[in-house]
Coordinates of C-alpha atoms in Angstrom, one line a residue:
M1 CA 121.7 140.6 130.6
T2 CA 121.9 138.7 127.3
T3 CA 120.9 135.1 127.1
S4 CA 120.6 132.7 124.2
P5 CA 117.2 133.0 122.6
A6 CA 114.8 130.3 123.8
S7 CA 113.2 130.0 120.3
G8 CA 116.5 128.9 118.9
H9 CA 117.0 125.7 121.0
R10 CA 115.1 122.6 121.4
F11 CA 115.5 119.3 123.4
Q12 CA 116.2 116.2 121.4
T13 CA 117.0 112.8 122.8
L14 CA 119.1 110.3 120.8
F15 CA 119.9 106.8 121.8
P16 CA 122.6 105.5 119.3
L17 CA 124.5 102.4 120.4
A18 CA 127.7 104.4 120.6
L19 CA 126.3 106.6 123.3
A20 CA 125.0 103.7 125.2
A21 CA 128.5 102.4 125.3
I22 CA 129.9 105.6 126.6
L23 CA 127.2 105.6 129.3
L24 CA 129.1 102.7 130.9
L25 CA 132.0 105.1 131.5
G26 CA 129.6 107.3 133.5
A27 CA 130.0 110.3 131.5
S28 CA 127.9 110.2 128.3
R29 CA 125.6 113.0 127.1
L30 CA 122.5 111.9 125.0
K31 CA 120.8 115.3 125.0
I32 CA 121.4 117.6 122.0
E33 CA 120.3 121.2 122.6
S34 CA 120.7 123.7 119.8
S35 CA 119.5 124.5 116.3
C36 CA 121.7 127.6 115.7
S37 CA 124.4 127.7 113.0
K38 CA 128.0 127.2 113.9
T39 CA 128.8 130.8 113.3
S40 CA 125.8 132.1 115.3
C41 CA 126.6 129.7 118.1
K42 CA 130.0 131.2 118.3
H43 CA 128.5 134.7 118.8
V44 CA 126.1 133.3 121.4
L45 CA 128.9 131.9 123.4
Q46 CA 130.8 135.1 123.3
R47 CA 127.7 136.9 124.8
V48 CA 127.1 134.1 127.4
F49 CA 130.5 134.1 128.8
S50 CA 131.7 137.6 128.0
F51 CA 134.6 137.6 130.6
S52 CA 136.4 140.4 128.8
A53 CA 136.3 142.3 125.6
M54 CA 139.1 141.9 123.0
H55 CA 141.6 144.7 122.9
K56 CA 144.0 145.7 120.3
T57 CA 146.8 146.0 122.8
K58 CA 149.0 143.1 122.5
I59 CA 150.6 141.7 125.8
R60 CA 153.7 139.7 124.9
N61 CA 156.3 137.8 126.7
D62 CA 157.9 135.8 124.0
N63 CA 161.2 135.3 125.8
G64 CA 159.8 132.6 128.2
G65 CA 160.3 134.7 131.2
D66 CA 157.4 135.4 133.6
D67 CA 157.0 139.2 134.0
E68 CA 154.6 139.0 136.8
H69 CA 153.3 142.6 136.6
I70 CA 152.4 142.1 133.0
Y71 CA 150.1 139.1 133.7
H72 CA 148.6 140.8 136.8
D73 CA 147.8 144.0 134.8
A74 CA 146.6 142.2 131.7
L75 CA 144.1 140.0 133.7
R76 CA 142.9 143.1 135.8
N77 CA 142.4 145.5 132.8
G78 CA 140.9 142.9 130.5
S79 CA 143.7 143.2 127.8
C80 CA 144.3 139.5 128.0
N81 CA 141.3 137.3 127.2
V82 CA 142.9 133.9 127.4
F83 CA 139.7 132.2 126.2
E84 CA 140.0 133.5 122.7
G85 CA 142.7 132.2 120.5
A86 CA 143.9 129.3 118.4
W87 CA 145.7 126.0 118.7
V88 CA 149.2 126.2 117.1
L89 CA 151.8 123.4 116.8
D90 CA 154.4 123.8 119.4
E91 CA 157.7 124.6 117.7
S92 CA 160.0 124.9 120.7
N93 CA 159.7 121.1 121.5
S94 CA 158.3 122.1 125.0
R95 CA 155.2 119.9 124.7
P96 CA 154.0 117.7 126.0
L97 CA 154.7 119.2 129.5
Y98 CA 155.1 115.7 130.9
T99 CA 154.8 112.2 129.4
E100 CA 152.9 109.1 130.2
E101 CA 156.1 107.4 131.3
S102 CA 157.3 110.3 133.6
C103 CA 154.0 110.5 135.5
P104 CA 153.2 107.5 137.7
Y105 CA 149.8 108.8 138.7
L106 CA 148.0 108.7 135.4
T107 CA 145.1 106.2 135.2
T108 CA 144.8 103.7 132.3
Q109 CA 141.7 105.5 131.1
V110 CA 143.7 108.4 129.8
T111 CA 147.1 107.0 128.8
C112 CA 146.1 106.7 125.0
L113 CA 149.6 106.1 123.7
S114 CA 150.3 103.2 126.0
N115 CA 146.9 101.9 125.2
G116 CA 147.8 101.7 121.4
R117 CA 147.1 105.1 119.9
P118 CA 149.3 105.2 116.8
D119 CA 149.8 109.0 116.7
S120 CA 151.0 111.6 119.2
L121 CA 150.4 114.9 117.4
Y122 CA 147.5 115.6 119.8
Q123 CA 150.1 116.2 122.5
K124 CA 151.9 118.9 120.5
W125 CA 149.3 121.6 120.2
R126 CA 149.6 124.7 122.3
W127 CA 146.8 127.2 123.1
K128 CA 147.8 130.7 121.9
P129 CA 145.5 133.5 123.0
H130 CA 145.1 136.3 120.4
A131 CA 146.0 139.1 122.7
C132 CA 148.7 137.7 124.9
Q133 CA 150.6 134.6 126.0
L134 CA 150.0 132.2 128.7
P135 CA 152.7 132.3 131.3
R136 CA 155.1 129.3 131.3
F137 CA 153.8 126.7 133.9
D138 CA 156.3 126.7 136.8
A139 CA 155.6 123.8 139.2
L140 CA 157.8 125.2 141.9
K141 CA 156.1 128.6 141.7
L142 CA 152.7 126.9 142.0
L143 CA 153.7 124.7 144.9
E144 CA 155.1 127.8 146.8
S145 CA 151.8 129.6 146.3
L146 CA 150.1 126.4 147.7
R147 CA 152.4 126.2 150.7
N148 CA 150.3 125.0 153.7
K149 CA 147.2 125.0 151.5
R150 CA 144.7 122.6 149.9
L151 CA 143.7 122.7 146.2
M152 CA 140.7 120.5 145.5
F153 CA 138.9 119.6 142.3
I154 CA 135.3 118.7 142.7
G155 CA 133.2 117.1 140.1
D156 CA 133.0 114.0 137.8
S157 CA 135.4 111.9 135.8
L158 CA 136.4 114.9 133.6
Q159 CA 137.3 116.9 136.6
R160 CA 139.2 113.9 137.8
T161 CA 141.2 114.0 134.6
Q162 CA 142.0 117.8 135.1
W163 CA 143.2 116.8 138.7
E164 CA 145.4 114.0 137.2
S165 CA 146.8 116.6 134.8
M166 CA 147.6 119.0 137.6
V167 CA 149.3 116.3 139.6
C168 CA 151.4 115.4 136.7
L169 CA 152.3 119.0 136.1
V170 CA 153.8 119.4 139.5
E171 CA 154.9 116.0 140.7
S172 CA 158.3 115.9 138.8
A173 CA 159.5 119.0 140.7
I174 CA 159.1 117.0 144.1
P175 CA 161.6 114.3 145.2
D176 CA 160.1 110.8 145.4
S177 CA 160.5 110.8 149.2
K178 CA 158.5 114.0 149.5
K179 CA 155.3 113.1 147.7
S180 CA 152.5 110.6 148.2
M181 CA 149.1 109.5 146.9
T182 CA 146.3 108.5 149.1
K183 CA 142.8 107.3 148.2
I184 CA 140.0 108.0 150.8
P185 CA 136.9 107.6 148.8
P186 CA 135.4 109.9 147.5
R187 CA 138.6 111.8 147.8
R188 CA 142.1 111.3 146.2
I189 CA 144.9 113.2 147.8
F190 CA 148.3 114.1 146.4
M191 CA 150.6 115.5 149.0
A192 CA 153.7 117.6 148.5
E193 CA 155.1 117.1 151.9
E194 CA 157.9 119.7 151.9
Y195 CA 155.3 122.3 151.1
N196 CA 152.6 120.8 153.3
A197 CA 150.3 121.2 150.2
S198 CA 147.7 119.0 148.8
I199 CA 146.1 118.6 145.4
E200 CA 142.9 116.6 145.8
F201 CA 139.9 115.3 143.9
Y202 CA 136.5 114.9 145.3
W203 CA 133.8 112.8 143.4
A204 CA 130.5 114.6 143.3
P205 CA 129.2 114.4 139.7
F206 CA 126.1 116.5 140.4
L207 CA 127.8 118.7 143.1
V208 CA 124.7 118.3 145.2
E209 CA 123.8 114.9 146.7
S210 CA 122.7 112.0 144.4
N211 CA 122.5 108.3 144.1
A212 CA 125.7 108.4 142.0
D213 CA 127.9 109.7 144.9
H214 CA 129.9 106.4 145.4
A215 CA 133.2 106.9 143.7
T216 CA 133.1 103.5 142.0
K217 CA 129.6 101.9 142.4
H218 CA 127.5 104.7 141.0
H219 CA 124.3 104.3 139.1
V220 CA 124.5 105.4 135.4
Q221 CA 121.1 105.5 133.9
K222 CA 118.8 105.6 137.0
R223 CA 120.0 108.9 138.3
Q224 CA 118.3 110.6 141.3
V225 CA 119.4 113.9 142.6
K226 CA 118.7 115.9 145.8
L227 CA 118.6 119.4 144.5
D228 CA 118.7 121.1 147.9
S229 CA 121.0 118.8 149.7
I230 CA 124.8 119.3 149.7
S231 CA 126.0 118.9 153.4
K232 CA 127.2 115.4 152.8
H233 CA 129.7 116.8 150.3
S234 CA 130.3 120.3 151.6
K235 CA 131.5 119.2 155.0
N236 CA 134.5 117.9 153.2
W237 CA 135.1 121.2 151.4
E238 CA 135.0 123.5 154.4
G239 CA 138.3 125.4 154.9
V240 CA 139.8 124.2 151.5
D241 CA 141.8 127.1 150.3
V242 CA 141.2 126.7 146.6
L243 CA 138.0 125.0 145.2
V244 CA 137.6 124.1 141.5
F245 CA 134.0 123.0 140.6
E246 CA 132.8 121.3 137.4
S247 CA 129.5 119.5 136.6
Y248 CA 127.9 118.9 133.3
V249 CA 127.8 115.5 131.5
W250 CA 126.0 113.6 134.4
W251 CA 123.1 116.0 133.9
M252 CA 122.7 115.3 130.2
N253 CA 121.5 111.7 130.0
K254 CA 117.9 112.8 129.2
P255 CA 115.8 116.0 128.9
L256 CA 114.3 115.2 132.3
I257 CA 116.0 114.1 135.6
N258 CA 114.5 112.5 138.7
A259 CA 115.0 114.8 141.6
T260 CA 113.7 115.9 145.0
I261 CA 113.4 119.2 146.9
R262 CA 112.8 119.5 150.6
S263 CA 112.7 115.7 150.8
L264 CA 109.4 115.7 149.0
E265 CA 108.3 113.1 146.5
M266 CA 110.7 112.2 143.7
K267 CA 109.5 113.8 140.4
E268 CA 110.9 114.6 137.0
Y269 CA 112.4 118.0 136.4
N270 CA 113.6 119.7 133.2
V271 CA 117.4 119.3 133.3
T272 CA 118.1 123.0 133.0
T273 CA 115.7 123.8 135.8
A274 CA 117.2 121.2 138.0
Y275 CA 120.7 122.3 137.2
R276 CA 119.9 125.9 138.2
L277 CA 118.3 124.7 141.5
A278 CA 121.4 122.7 142.2
L279 CA 123.7 125.6 141.5
Q280 CA 121.6 127.8 143.7
T281 CA 122.2 125.2 146.5
L282 CA 125.9 125.4 145.9
G283 CA 125.8 129.1 145.9
K284 CA 124.0 129.4 149.2
W285 CA 126.7 127.1 150.7
L286 CA 129.5 129.3 149.2
D287 CA 127.9 132.5 150.4
S288 CA 127.4 131.1 154.0
T289 CA 130.7 129.3 154.3
M290 CA 133.5 130.6 152.1
N291 CA 135.8 133.1 153.6
P292 CA 136.8 135.5 150.7
L293 CA 139.9 136.6 152.5
T294 CA 141.4 133.2 152.7
Q295 CA 139.7 131.1 150.0
K296 CA 139.4 131.1 146.3
A297 CA 136.7 129.3 144.1
F298 CA 136.6 128.6 140.4
F299 CA 134.0 127.0 138.2
M300 CA 135.0 125.3 135.0
S301 CA 132.7 125.7 132.0
L302 CA 131.5 122.5 130.3
S303 CA 133.8 120.2 128.5
P304 CA 132.5 119.5 125.0
T305 CA 132.2 116.1 123.2
H306 CA 132.8 115.2 119.6
I307 CA 130.4 112.3 119.1
W308 CA 129.1 113.1 115.6
S309 CA 131.7 113.9 112.9
W310 CA 129.1 115.4 110.5
E311 CA 129.2 118.5 112.8
W312 CA 132.7 119.4 111.5
N313 CA 132.9 117.2 108.4
A314 CA 129.6 117.5 106.4
G315 CA 128.4 114.2 104.9
S316 CA 130.6 112.0 107.2
N317 CA 129.1 109.5 109.6
S318 CA 131.7 108.8 112.3
N319 CA 132.9 110.2 115.5
C320 CA 136.3 111.4 117.0
F321 CA 138.0 108.1 116.0
N322 CA 141.0 108.6 113.9
E323 CA 140.8 112.4 114.2
T324 CA 144.4 113.8 114.5
T325 CA 144.2 117.6 114.1
P326 CA 142.1 120.3 115.7
I327 CA 139.1 122.0 113.9
Q328 CA 140.3 125.2 112.3
A329 CA 137.1 126.9 111.3
P330 CA 134.7 128.6 113.8
Y331 CA 132.9 125.8 115.5
W332 CA 130.4 125.1 118.3
G333 CA 129.2 121.6 118.9
I334 CA 125.4 121.3 119.2
G335 CA 125.8 119.1 122.2
S336 CA 127.2 122.0 124.3
S337 CA 124.2 123.6 126.2
H338 CA 124.0 127.4 126.1
Q339 CA 121.2 127.1 128.7
I340 CA 123.5 125.3 131.1
M341 CA 126.3 127.9 130.5
N342 CA 123.7 130.8 131.2
A343 CA 122.8 129.0 134.4
V344 CA 126.3 128.9 135.6
R345 CA 126.9 132.5 134.6
D346 CA 123.7 133.8 136.3
T347 CA 124.2 131.9 139.5
M348 CA 127.8 132.8 139.9
Q349 CA 127.3 136.4 139.2
D350 CA 124.5 136.6 141.9
L351 CA 126.8 135.4 144.6
K352 CA 128.1 137.6 147.4
V353 CA 131.5 135.9 147.4
N354 CA 133.9 135.8 144.3
V355 CA 133.8 132.8 142.0
T356 CA 136.0 132.9 138.9
L357 CA 134.4 131.4 135.8
L358 CA 137.0 129.7 133.5
N359 CA 135.5 129.3 130.0
I360 CA 137.5 126.4 128.6
T361 CA 134.5 125.3 126.4
Q362 CA 135.3 127.1 123.1
L363 CA 139.0 126.3 123.1
S364 CA 138.1 122.7 123.8
E365 CA 135.5 122.6 121.1
Y366 CA 138.2 122.7 118.4
R367 CA 139.9 119.6 119.8
K368 CA 138.1 116.7 118.1
D369 CA 141.5 115.0 118.1
G370 CA 142.0 114.9 121.9
H371 CA 139.7 112.3 123.1
T372 CA 140.5 108.8 124.3
S373 CA 138.5 107.2 121.5
V374 CA 139.1 103.5 121.4
Y375 CA 142.4 103.8 123.2
T376 CA 140.9 103.5 126.7
E377 CA 139.3 101.1 129.1
R378 CA 135.8 100.2 130.0
Q379 CA 134.8 98.9 133.5
G380 CA 138.5 98.6 134.3
K381 CA 139.5 96.6 131.2
L382 CA 141.2 97.8 128.0
L383 CA 139.1 97.6 125.0
T384 CA 139.6 94.4 123.1
F385 CA 140.9 94.3 119.5
E386 CA 137.3 93.4 118.4
Q387 CA 135.9 96.4 120.3
R388 CA 138.4 98.7 118.9
S389 CA 137.5 97.6 115.4
Q390 CA 134.0 99.1 116.1
P391 CA 134.7 102.7 116.8
E392 CA 131.1 103.6 116.0
I393 CA 130.1 101.7 119.1
Y394 CA 133.1 101.8 121.4
A395 CA 134.9 105.2 120.8
D396 CA 134.8 107.4 123.9
C397 CA 134.5 111.0 122.5
V398 CA 133.8 112.4 126.0
H399 CA 137.0 111.9 127.9
W400 CA 140.5 113.2 127.1
C401 CA 143.9 111.7 126.6
L402 CA 146.7 112.8 128.9
P403 CA 149.0 114.6 128.3
G404 CA 146.5 116.7 126.3
V405 CA 143.7 119.3 126.5
P406 CA 143.1 119.4 130.1
D407 CA 146.8 120.5 130.6
T408 CA 145.8 123.7 128.9
W409 CA 142.8 124.1 131.3
N410 CA 145.4 123.9 134.1
E411 CA 147.7 126.3 132.5
I412 CA 144.8 128.8 132.5
L413 CA 144.0 127.9 136.1
Y414 CA 147.7 128.5 137.0
M415 CA 147.6 131.9 135.4
Y416 CA 144.5 132.9 137.5
L417 CA 145.8 131.4 140.6
L418 CA 149.1 133.2 140.5
Y419 CA 148.2 136.4 138.7
G420 CA 144.4 136.8 138.5
P421 CA 142.1 139.2 140.3
S422 CA 139.7 137.8 142.8
R423 CA 136.9 138.0 140.3
H424 CA 136.9 138.2 136.4

């Protein structure tokens, strides 16, 4: 099995003031891990998450209809690799798939237009796979597939954004009297009552237990993780029909992380080693608890950041602030860890049960324009005019605006939920 060469990577730790600001949002990444060129990184990525090879056969459904057998067959025989493609401006005026005004469940953190962002082009880009088309998102079809079921997103604030996106994608199809939102920390539960279906979020930034498990009062810099303890979380996941896991940025504060195993003394672990041990704990729970006949599990690959503009614009010294279009050339950000992606791939492939890996990393790498930047909040308050005038300090290039990039993650998840094989 091919892995990225160890000699081509190194740990570096940077502490610029801008990243310190993002830490307050609970989702910064200060570790940079890579020294490969952008082109070679792309090839490494293709080896690391080689879900399916590209085929010359083109699977098309340009009329907007959902020819179900086409999608079923395309995913099963590998002729549709939805993770390789390009962002194109939508010409059918179908995007965004919802608006900030139409969805009452969006949090202030992600409503960039309402928060003062002057442009809206970031909402108009559509992901177009090279070999096929993504099916049209049909909220009623998804809700019917979730009848009497629970769909749960598990992870950190980035996973919460994906959950918000999914709620907004379906809620307009449900009468106001037939839907509800409930907060039971660390869970948030959206109910579609007519379908007896729930779309839930569960806060667990490391997936295993940690001192950051309180949904609002979590430590940011003094992170401590119990690498072999998961029962406090997993008891809330038992019996859930569809589980969607994600965990990355909370691990990447420093090259070392404080952790315990078997309740022994706290010590520092290499982040990649600790991440693998945590995934093994998750894997053991999945193998021992998940019923492959009635449950599905997915793992989202890492969400990239765009903290240093010199990565895509040589000679510049900024970040994602004022970026309005995607990156067009082959690109792989040096903050996205191949070692972490290897760990996810290796662990999930070793499981007895089926877990579908959804590689949203590369397609999201291009979207330097999609972040909340200075059009967001910090500690529950919108950035002030003075703070917005200092994007080098306050721009959040970790989280995403909604509507935006996470909607595409959910379009891909939708395709796999309705048409995908049990394992890909």
